[in-house]
Tab-separated table of C-alpha atoms in Angstrom:
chain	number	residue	atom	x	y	z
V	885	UNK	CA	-37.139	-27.325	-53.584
V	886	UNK	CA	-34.953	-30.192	-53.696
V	887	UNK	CA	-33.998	-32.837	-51.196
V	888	UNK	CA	-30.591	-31.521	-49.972
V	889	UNK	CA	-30.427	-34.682	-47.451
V	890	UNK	CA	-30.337	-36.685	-50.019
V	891	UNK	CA	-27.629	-35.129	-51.963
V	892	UNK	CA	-25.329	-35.273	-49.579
V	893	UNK	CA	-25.853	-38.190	-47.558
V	894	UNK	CA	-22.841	-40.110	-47.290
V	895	UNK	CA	-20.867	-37.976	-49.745
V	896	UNK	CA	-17.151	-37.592	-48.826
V	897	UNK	CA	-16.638	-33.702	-48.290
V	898	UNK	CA	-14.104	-31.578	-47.880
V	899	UNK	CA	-14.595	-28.003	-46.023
V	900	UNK	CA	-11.552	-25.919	-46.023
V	901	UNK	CA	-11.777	-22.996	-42.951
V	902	UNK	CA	-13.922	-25.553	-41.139
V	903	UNK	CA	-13.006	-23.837	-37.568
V	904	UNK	CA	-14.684	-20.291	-38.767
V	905	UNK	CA	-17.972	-19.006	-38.288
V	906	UNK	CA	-19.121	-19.697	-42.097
V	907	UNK	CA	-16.985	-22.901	-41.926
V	908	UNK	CA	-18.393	-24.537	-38.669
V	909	UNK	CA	-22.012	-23.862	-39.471
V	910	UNK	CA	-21.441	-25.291	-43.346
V	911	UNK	CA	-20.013	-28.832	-41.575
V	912	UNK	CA	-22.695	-28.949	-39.297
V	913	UNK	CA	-25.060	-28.775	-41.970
V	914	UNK	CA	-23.376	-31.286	-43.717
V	915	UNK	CA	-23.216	-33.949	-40.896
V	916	UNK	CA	-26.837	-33.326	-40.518
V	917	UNK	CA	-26.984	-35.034	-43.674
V	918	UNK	CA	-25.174	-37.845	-43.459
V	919	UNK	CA	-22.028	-36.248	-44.908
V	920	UNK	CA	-18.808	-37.511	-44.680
V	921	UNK	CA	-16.894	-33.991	-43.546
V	922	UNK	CA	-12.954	-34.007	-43.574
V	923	UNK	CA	-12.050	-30.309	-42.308
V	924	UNK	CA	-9.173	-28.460	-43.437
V	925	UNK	CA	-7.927	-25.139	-41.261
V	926	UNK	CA	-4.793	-24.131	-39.598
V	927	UNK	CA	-6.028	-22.854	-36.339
V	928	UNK	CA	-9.002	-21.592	-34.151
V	929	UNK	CA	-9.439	-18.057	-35.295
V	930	UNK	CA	-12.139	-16.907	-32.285
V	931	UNK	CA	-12.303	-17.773	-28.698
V	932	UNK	CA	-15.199	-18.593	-28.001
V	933	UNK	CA	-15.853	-20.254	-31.415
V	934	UNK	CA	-18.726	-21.627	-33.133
V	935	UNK	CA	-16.935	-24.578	-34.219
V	936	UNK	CA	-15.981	-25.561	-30.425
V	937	UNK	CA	-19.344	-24.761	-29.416
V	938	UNK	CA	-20.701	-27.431	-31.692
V	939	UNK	CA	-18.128	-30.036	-30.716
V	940	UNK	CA	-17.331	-30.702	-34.509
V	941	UNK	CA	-13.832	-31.828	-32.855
V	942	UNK	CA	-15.720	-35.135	-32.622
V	943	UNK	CA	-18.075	-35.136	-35.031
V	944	UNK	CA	-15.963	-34.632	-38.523
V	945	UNK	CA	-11.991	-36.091	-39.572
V	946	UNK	CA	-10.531	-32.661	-38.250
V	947	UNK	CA	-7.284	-31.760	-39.653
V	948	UNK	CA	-4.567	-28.824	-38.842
V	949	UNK	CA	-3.294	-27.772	-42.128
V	950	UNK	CA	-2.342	-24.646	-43.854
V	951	UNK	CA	-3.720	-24.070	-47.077
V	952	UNK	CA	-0.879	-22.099	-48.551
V	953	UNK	CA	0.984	-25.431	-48.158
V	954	UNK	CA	0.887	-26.762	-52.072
V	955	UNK	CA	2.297	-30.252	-50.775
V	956	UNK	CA	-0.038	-31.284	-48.048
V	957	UNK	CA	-3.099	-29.703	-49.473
V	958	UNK	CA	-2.229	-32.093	-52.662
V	959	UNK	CA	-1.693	-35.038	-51.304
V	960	UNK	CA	-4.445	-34.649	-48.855
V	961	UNK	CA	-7.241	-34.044	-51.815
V	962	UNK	CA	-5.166	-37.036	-53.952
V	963	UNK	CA	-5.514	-39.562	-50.710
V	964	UNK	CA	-9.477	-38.560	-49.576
V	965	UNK	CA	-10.586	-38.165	-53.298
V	966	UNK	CA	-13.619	-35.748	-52.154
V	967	UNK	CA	-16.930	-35.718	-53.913
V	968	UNK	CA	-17.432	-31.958	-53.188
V	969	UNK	CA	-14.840	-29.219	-51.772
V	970	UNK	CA	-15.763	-26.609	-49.973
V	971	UNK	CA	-13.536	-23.510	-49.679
V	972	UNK	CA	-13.967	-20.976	-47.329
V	973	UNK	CA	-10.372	-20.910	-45.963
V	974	UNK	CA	-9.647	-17.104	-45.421
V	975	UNK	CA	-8.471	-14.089	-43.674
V	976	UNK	CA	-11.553	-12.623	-44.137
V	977	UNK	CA	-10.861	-9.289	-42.050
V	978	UNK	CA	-10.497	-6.107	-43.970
V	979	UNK	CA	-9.066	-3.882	-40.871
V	980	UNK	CA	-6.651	-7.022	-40.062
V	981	UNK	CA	-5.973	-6.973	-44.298
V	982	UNK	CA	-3.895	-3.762	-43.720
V	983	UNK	CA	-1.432	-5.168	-40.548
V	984	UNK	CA	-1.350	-8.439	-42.344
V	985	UNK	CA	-1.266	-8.262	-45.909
V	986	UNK	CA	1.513	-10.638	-46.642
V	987	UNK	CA	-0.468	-13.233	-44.780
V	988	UNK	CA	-4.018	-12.162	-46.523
V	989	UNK	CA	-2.621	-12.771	-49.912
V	990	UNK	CA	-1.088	-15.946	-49.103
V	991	UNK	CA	-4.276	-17.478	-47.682
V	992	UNK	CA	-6.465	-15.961	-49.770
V	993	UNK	CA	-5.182	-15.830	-53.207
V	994	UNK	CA	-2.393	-18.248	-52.742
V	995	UNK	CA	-4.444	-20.918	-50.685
V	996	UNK	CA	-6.934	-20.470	-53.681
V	997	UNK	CA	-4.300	-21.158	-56.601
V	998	UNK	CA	-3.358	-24.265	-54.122
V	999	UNK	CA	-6.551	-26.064	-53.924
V	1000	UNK	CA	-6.790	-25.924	-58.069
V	1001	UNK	CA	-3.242	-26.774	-58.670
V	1002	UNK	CA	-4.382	-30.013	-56.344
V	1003	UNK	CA	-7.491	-30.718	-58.796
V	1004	UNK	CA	-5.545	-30.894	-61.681
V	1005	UNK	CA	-4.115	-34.160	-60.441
V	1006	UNK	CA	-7.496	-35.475	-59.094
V	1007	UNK	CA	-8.846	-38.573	-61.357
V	1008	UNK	CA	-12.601	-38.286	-60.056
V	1009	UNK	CA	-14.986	-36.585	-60.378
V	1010	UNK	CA	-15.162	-33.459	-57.798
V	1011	UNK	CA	-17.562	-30.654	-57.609
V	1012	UNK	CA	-15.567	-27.707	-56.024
V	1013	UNK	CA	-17.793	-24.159	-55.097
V	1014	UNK	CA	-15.087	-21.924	-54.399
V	1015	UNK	CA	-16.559	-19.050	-51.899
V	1016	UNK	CA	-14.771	-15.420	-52.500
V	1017	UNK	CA	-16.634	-12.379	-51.629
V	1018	UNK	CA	-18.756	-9.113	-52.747
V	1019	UNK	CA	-15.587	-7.236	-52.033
V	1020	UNK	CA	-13.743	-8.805	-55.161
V	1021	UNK	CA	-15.931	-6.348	-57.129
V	1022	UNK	CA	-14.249	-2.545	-57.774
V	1023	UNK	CA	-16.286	-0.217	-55.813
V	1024	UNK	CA	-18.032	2.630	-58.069
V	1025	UNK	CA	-20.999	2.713	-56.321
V	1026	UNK	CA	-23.740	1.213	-58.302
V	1027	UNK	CA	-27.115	1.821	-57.114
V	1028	UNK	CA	-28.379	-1.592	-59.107
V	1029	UNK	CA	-26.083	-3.527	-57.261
V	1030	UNK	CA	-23.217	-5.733	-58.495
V	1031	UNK	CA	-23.707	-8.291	-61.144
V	1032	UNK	CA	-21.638	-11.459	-61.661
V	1033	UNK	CA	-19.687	-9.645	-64.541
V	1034	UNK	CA	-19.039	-6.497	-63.432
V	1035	UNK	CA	-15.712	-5.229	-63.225
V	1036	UNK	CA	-13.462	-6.987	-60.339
V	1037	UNK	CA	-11.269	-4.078	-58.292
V	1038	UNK	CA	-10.223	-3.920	-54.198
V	1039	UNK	CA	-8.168	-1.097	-52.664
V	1040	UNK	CA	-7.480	-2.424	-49.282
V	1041	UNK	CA	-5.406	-5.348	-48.855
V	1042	UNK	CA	-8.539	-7.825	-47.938
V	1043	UNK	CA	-10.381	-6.532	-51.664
V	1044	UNK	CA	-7.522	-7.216	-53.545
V	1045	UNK	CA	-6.579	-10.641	-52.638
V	1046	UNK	CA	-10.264	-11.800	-52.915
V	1047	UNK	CA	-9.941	-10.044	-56.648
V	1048	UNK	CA	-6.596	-12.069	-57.354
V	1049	UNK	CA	-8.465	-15.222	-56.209
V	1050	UNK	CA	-10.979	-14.339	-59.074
V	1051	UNK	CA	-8.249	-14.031	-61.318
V	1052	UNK	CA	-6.433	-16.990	-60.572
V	1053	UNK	CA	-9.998	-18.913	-60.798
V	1054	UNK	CA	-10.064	-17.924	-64.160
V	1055	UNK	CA	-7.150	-18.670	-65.376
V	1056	UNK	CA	-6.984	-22.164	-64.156
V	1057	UNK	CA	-10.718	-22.635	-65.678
V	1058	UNK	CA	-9.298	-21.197	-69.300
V	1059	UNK	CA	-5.882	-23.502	-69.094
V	1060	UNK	CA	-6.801	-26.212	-67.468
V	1061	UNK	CA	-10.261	-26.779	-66.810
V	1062	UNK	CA	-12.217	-26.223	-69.733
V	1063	UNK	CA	-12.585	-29.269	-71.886
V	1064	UNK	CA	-12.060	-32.156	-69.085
V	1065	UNK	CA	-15.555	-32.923	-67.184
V	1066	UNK	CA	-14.307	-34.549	-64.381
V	1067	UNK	CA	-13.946	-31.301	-61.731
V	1068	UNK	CA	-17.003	-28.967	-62.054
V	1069	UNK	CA	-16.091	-25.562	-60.502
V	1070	UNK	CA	-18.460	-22.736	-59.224
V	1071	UNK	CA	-17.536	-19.468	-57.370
V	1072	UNK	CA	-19.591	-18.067	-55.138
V	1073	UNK	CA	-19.615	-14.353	-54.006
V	1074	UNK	CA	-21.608	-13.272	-50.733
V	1075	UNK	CA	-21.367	-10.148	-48.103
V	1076	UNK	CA	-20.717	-10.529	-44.484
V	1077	UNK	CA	-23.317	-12.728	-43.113
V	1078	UNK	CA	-24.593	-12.569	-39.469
V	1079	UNK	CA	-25.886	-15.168	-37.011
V	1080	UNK	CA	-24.857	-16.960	-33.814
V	1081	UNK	CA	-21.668	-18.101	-33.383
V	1082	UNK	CA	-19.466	-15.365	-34.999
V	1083	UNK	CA	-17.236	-14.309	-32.580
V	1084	UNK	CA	-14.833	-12.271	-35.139
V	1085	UNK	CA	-13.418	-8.875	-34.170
V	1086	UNK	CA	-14.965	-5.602	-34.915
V	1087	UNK	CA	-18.220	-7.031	-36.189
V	1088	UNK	CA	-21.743	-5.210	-34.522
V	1089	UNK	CA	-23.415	-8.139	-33.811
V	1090	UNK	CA	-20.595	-10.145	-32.074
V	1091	UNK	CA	-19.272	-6.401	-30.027
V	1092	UNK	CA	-23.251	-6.155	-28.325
V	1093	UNK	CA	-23.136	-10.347	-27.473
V	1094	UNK	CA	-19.747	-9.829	-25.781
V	1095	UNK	CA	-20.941	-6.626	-24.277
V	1096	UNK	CA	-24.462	-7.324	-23.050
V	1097	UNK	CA	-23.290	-10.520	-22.194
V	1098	UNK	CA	-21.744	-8.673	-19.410
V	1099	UNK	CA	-24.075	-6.468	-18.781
V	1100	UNK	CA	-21.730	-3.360	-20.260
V	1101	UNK	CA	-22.549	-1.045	-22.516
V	1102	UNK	CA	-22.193	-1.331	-26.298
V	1103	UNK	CA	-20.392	1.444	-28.618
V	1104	UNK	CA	-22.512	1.926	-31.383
V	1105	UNK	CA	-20.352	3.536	-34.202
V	1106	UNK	CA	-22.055	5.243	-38.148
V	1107	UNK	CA	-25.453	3.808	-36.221
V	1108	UNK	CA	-27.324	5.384	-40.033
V	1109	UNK	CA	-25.138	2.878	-41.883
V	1110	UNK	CA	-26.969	0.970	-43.798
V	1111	UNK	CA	-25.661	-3.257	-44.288
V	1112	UNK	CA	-27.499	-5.912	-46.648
V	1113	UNK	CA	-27.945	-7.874	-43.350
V	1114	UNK	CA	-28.279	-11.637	-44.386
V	1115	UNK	CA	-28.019	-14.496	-42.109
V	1116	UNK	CA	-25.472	-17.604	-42.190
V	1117	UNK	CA	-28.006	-20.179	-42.987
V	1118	UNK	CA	-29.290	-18.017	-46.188
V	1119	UNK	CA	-25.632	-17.602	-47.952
V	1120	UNK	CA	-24.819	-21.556	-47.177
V	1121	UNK	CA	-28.054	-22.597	-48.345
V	1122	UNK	CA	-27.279	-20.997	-51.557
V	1123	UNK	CA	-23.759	-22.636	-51.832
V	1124	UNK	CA	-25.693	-25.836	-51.198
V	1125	UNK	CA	-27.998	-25.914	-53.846
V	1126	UNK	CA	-25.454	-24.262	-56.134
V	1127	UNK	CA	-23.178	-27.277	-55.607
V	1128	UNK	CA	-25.930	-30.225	-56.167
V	1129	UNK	CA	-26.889	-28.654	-59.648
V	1130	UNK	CA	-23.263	-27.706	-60.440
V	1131	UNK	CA	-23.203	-31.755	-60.056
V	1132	UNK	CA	-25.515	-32.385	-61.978
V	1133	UNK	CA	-25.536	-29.655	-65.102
V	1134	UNK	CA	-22.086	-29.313	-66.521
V	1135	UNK	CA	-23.369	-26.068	-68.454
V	1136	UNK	CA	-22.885	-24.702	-64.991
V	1137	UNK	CA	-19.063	-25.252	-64.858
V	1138	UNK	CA	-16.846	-21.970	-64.339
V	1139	UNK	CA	-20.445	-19.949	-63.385
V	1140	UNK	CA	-20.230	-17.064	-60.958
V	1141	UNK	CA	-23.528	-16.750	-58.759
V	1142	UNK	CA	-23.879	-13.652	-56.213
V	1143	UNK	CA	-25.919	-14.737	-52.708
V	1144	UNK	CA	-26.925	-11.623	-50.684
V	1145	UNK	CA	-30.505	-10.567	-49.406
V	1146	UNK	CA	-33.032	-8.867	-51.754
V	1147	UNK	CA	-32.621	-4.825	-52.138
V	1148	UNK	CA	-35.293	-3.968	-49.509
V	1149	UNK	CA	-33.408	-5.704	-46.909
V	1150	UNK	CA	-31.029	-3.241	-46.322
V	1151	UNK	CA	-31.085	-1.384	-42.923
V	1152	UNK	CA	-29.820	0.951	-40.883
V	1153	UNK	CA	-27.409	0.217	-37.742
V	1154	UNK	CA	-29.233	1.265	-35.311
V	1155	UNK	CA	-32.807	-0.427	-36.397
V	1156	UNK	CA	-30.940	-4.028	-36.184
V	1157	UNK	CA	-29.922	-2.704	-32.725
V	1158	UNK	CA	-33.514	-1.135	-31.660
V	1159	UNK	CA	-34.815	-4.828	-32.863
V	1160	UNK	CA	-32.242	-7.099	-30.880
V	1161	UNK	CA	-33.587	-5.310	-27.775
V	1162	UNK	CA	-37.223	-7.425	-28.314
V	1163	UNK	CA	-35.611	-10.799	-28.082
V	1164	UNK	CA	-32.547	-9.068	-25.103
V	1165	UNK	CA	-34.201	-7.508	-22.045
V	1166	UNK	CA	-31.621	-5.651	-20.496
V	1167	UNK	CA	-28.909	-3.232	-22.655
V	1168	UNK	CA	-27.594	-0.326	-23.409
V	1169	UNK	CA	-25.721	1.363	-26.259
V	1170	UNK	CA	-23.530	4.492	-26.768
V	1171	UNK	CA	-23.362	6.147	-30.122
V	1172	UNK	CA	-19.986	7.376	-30.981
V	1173	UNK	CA	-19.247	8.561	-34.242
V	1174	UNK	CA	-15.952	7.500	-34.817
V	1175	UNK	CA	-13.918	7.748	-38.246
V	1176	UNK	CA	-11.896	3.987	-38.829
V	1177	UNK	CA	-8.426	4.323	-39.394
V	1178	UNK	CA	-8.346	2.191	-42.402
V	1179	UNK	CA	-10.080	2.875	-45.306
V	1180	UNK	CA	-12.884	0.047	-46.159
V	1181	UNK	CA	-15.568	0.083	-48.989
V	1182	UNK	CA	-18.804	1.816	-48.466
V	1183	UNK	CA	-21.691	-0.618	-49.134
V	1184	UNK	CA	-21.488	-3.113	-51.725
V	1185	UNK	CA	-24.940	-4.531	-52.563
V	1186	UNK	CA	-25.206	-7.299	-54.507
V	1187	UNK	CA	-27.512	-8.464	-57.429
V	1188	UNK	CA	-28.453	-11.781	-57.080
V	1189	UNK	CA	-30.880	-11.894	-59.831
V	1190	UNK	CA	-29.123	-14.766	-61.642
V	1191	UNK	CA	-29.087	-17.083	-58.604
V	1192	UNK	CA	-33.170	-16.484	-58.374
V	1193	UNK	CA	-33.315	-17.035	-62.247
V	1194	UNK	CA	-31.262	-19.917	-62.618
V	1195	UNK	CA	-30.493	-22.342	-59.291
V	1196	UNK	CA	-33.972	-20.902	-57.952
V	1197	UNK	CA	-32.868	-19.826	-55.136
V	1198	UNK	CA	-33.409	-16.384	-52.794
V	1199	UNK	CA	-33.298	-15.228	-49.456
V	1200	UNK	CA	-36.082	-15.950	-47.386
V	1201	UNK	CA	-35.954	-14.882	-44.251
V	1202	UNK	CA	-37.524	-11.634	-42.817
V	1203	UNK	CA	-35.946	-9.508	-40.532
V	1204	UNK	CA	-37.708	-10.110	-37.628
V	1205	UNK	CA	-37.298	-14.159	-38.030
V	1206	UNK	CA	-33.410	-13.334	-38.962
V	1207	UNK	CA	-33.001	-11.245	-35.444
V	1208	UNK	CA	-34.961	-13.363	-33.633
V	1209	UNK	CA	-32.672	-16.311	-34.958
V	1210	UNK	CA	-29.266	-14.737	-33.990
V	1211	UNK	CA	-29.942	-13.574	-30.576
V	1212	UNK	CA	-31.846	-16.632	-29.718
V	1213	UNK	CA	-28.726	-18.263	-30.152
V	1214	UNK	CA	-26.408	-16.240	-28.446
V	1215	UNK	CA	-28.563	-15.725	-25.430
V	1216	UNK	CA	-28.523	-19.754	-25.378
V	1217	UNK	CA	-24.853	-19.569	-25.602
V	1218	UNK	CA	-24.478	-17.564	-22.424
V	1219	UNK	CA	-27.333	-18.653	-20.476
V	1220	UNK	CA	-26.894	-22.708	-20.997
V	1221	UNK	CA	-24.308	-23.684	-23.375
V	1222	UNK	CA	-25.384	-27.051	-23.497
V	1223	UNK	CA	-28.273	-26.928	-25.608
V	1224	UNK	CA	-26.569	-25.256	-28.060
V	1225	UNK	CA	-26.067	-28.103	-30.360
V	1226	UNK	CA	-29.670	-28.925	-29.975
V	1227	UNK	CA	-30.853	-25.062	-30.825
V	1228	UNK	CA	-28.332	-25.481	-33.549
V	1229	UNK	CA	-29.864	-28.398	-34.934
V	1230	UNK	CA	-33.275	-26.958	-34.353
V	1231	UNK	CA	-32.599	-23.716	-36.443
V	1232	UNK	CA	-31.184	-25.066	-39.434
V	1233	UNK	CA	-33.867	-27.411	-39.520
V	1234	UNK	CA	-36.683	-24.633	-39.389
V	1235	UNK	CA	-34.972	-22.838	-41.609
V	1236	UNK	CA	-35.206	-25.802	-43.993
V	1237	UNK	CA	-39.006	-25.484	-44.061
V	1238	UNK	CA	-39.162	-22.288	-44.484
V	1239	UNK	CA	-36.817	-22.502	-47.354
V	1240	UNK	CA	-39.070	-25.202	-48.866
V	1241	UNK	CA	-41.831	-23.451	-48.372
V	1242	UNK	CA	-40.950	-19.897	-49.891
V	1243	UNK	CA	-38.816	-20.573	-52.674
């Protein structure tokens, strides 16, 4: 396993959707490094957030900008001249997706078509890992999961944008970015993720934190579901090392890596609420089987065979160390908020070793 540390150490760095839950944790990781962060992101999207509860206000330059706005985005990547770019800027809500699509596709395809318009312009060399998501692939239910070129689809608002990203990506790569080897871009596709800090609306994990947090009961809805749980620190480790040896091998320019959990780490509902009650004493739950009114994609499992095969990478963590993890954190968060930064620091350090240590 390489030295990450010293990959990044005093690299200038920019993270678009620094504020979110995938965003904040990313920076922090970075500044544990050394790295120079500038953050990109037009608002706060959770109160509480993980960003705020890491104080990353004061720890990274911190910018309010839109990404849909071609003209600042430009002349912000033109005036910092970033080393790597990060972008995670997204609505990344499917239910929201349908009562905001006008606004999905602008941030997500449009903010996307912004950040490589920017690069054609950029001089330097710039490793860019451009994060979409497992829902950019059409849906036909695939038992041996989804492979990096498999066909691209998305019926709900949310799909679809991610899937015009994709195309957009490859368009620009084809016209633009094919023969110059100054900006080396990599897309990245992962599921949701889970861990402490995600505060986002109609998520499990977040509804019992809020819940138990004040001592109310949780509604459990499809508790047999099945999700390829994975947590945070797994999916950004992968964009990490996918980034240092996009920097360094050219022959993985315009590559597409997937970065879920392995197939046996798929469980039910329920089990990832029967386990969160060995790390939270006191709880309770109410199953209610309750149809959505939007339509969203059964499960989409990923293949991530090419990402073990060729950046060496996998996801390590066991379910037990992954629950443990997540609730440790949260229960931290409401118990004595202060520490948090420390127990932040503390987990993505551990789960450093054990990344070293497995892979």
């Amino acid at each position: 396993m390489m030295n990450l540390e010293n990959k990044f150490k005093n690299k200038k760095i920019i993270v678009t959707g620094h504020t979110g839950f995938k965003g904040s944790w990313l920076t922090y990781w970075l500044l544990s490094f050394g790295a120079k962060v500038i953050g990109i992101s037009k608002d706060i999207p959770t109160k509480p957030s993980n960003y705020e509860a890491l104080n990353l206000k004061k720890k990274c330059i911190d910018l309010r900008l839109d990404i849909t706005n071609l003209k600042n985005i430009k002349k912000l990547i033109l005036n910092k001249k970033p080393d790597y770019i990060f972008h995670l800027a997204a609505q990344s809500l499917v239910n929201k997706s349908y009562n905001f699509p006008v606004e999905t596709f602008k941030t997500n395809s449009m903010g996307t078509l912004n950040i490589l318009e920017s690069l054609r312009s950029l001089k330097k060399k710039c490793t860019v890992v451009i994060i979409t998501s497992d829902k950019s692939y059409k849906n036909i239910e695939i038992e041996r999961g989804y492979k990096e070129d498999d066909i691209l689809g998305g019926d709900d608002p949310y799909s679809a944008s991610k899937g015009s990203a994709e195309i957009i990506i490859q368009s620009y790569l084809k016209s633009y970015f094919q023969k110059q080897n100054k900006i080396l871009i990599g897309i990245a596709r992962a599921g949701n993720v889970i861990g402490g800090g995600d505060w986002s609306e109609n998520r499990l994990i977040p509804d019992c934190m809020k819940s138990w947090s004040k001592n109310k009961r949780v509604i459990i809805r499809n508790p047999k579901s099945t999700r390829p749980w994975q947590h945070v620190l797994e999916a950004l480790g992968g964009y990490l090392i996918f980034a240092v040896k996009l920097n360094s091998n050219k022959k993985l320019h315009g590559q597409i890596f997937n970065f879920g959990p392995s197939s046996h780490k798929e469980h039910e509902v329920i089990k990832l609420v029967k386990y969160i009650k060995k790390f939270w004493n006191k709880f309770e739950w109410k199953i209610v089987n309750k149809k959505n009114t939007f339509h969203e994609s059964k499960l989409l499992k990923l293949n991530c065979n090419k990402a073990k095969k060729i950046l060496k990478w996998k996801s390590v963590l066991n379910f037990n160390e992954m629950i443990g993890m997540v609730t440790k954190w949260y229960k931290c968060f409401y118990t004595n908020k202060k520490e948090i930064e420390k127990l932040s620091t503390v987990q993505i350090k551990t789960y450093q070793k054990i990344l070293n240590n497995r892979l």
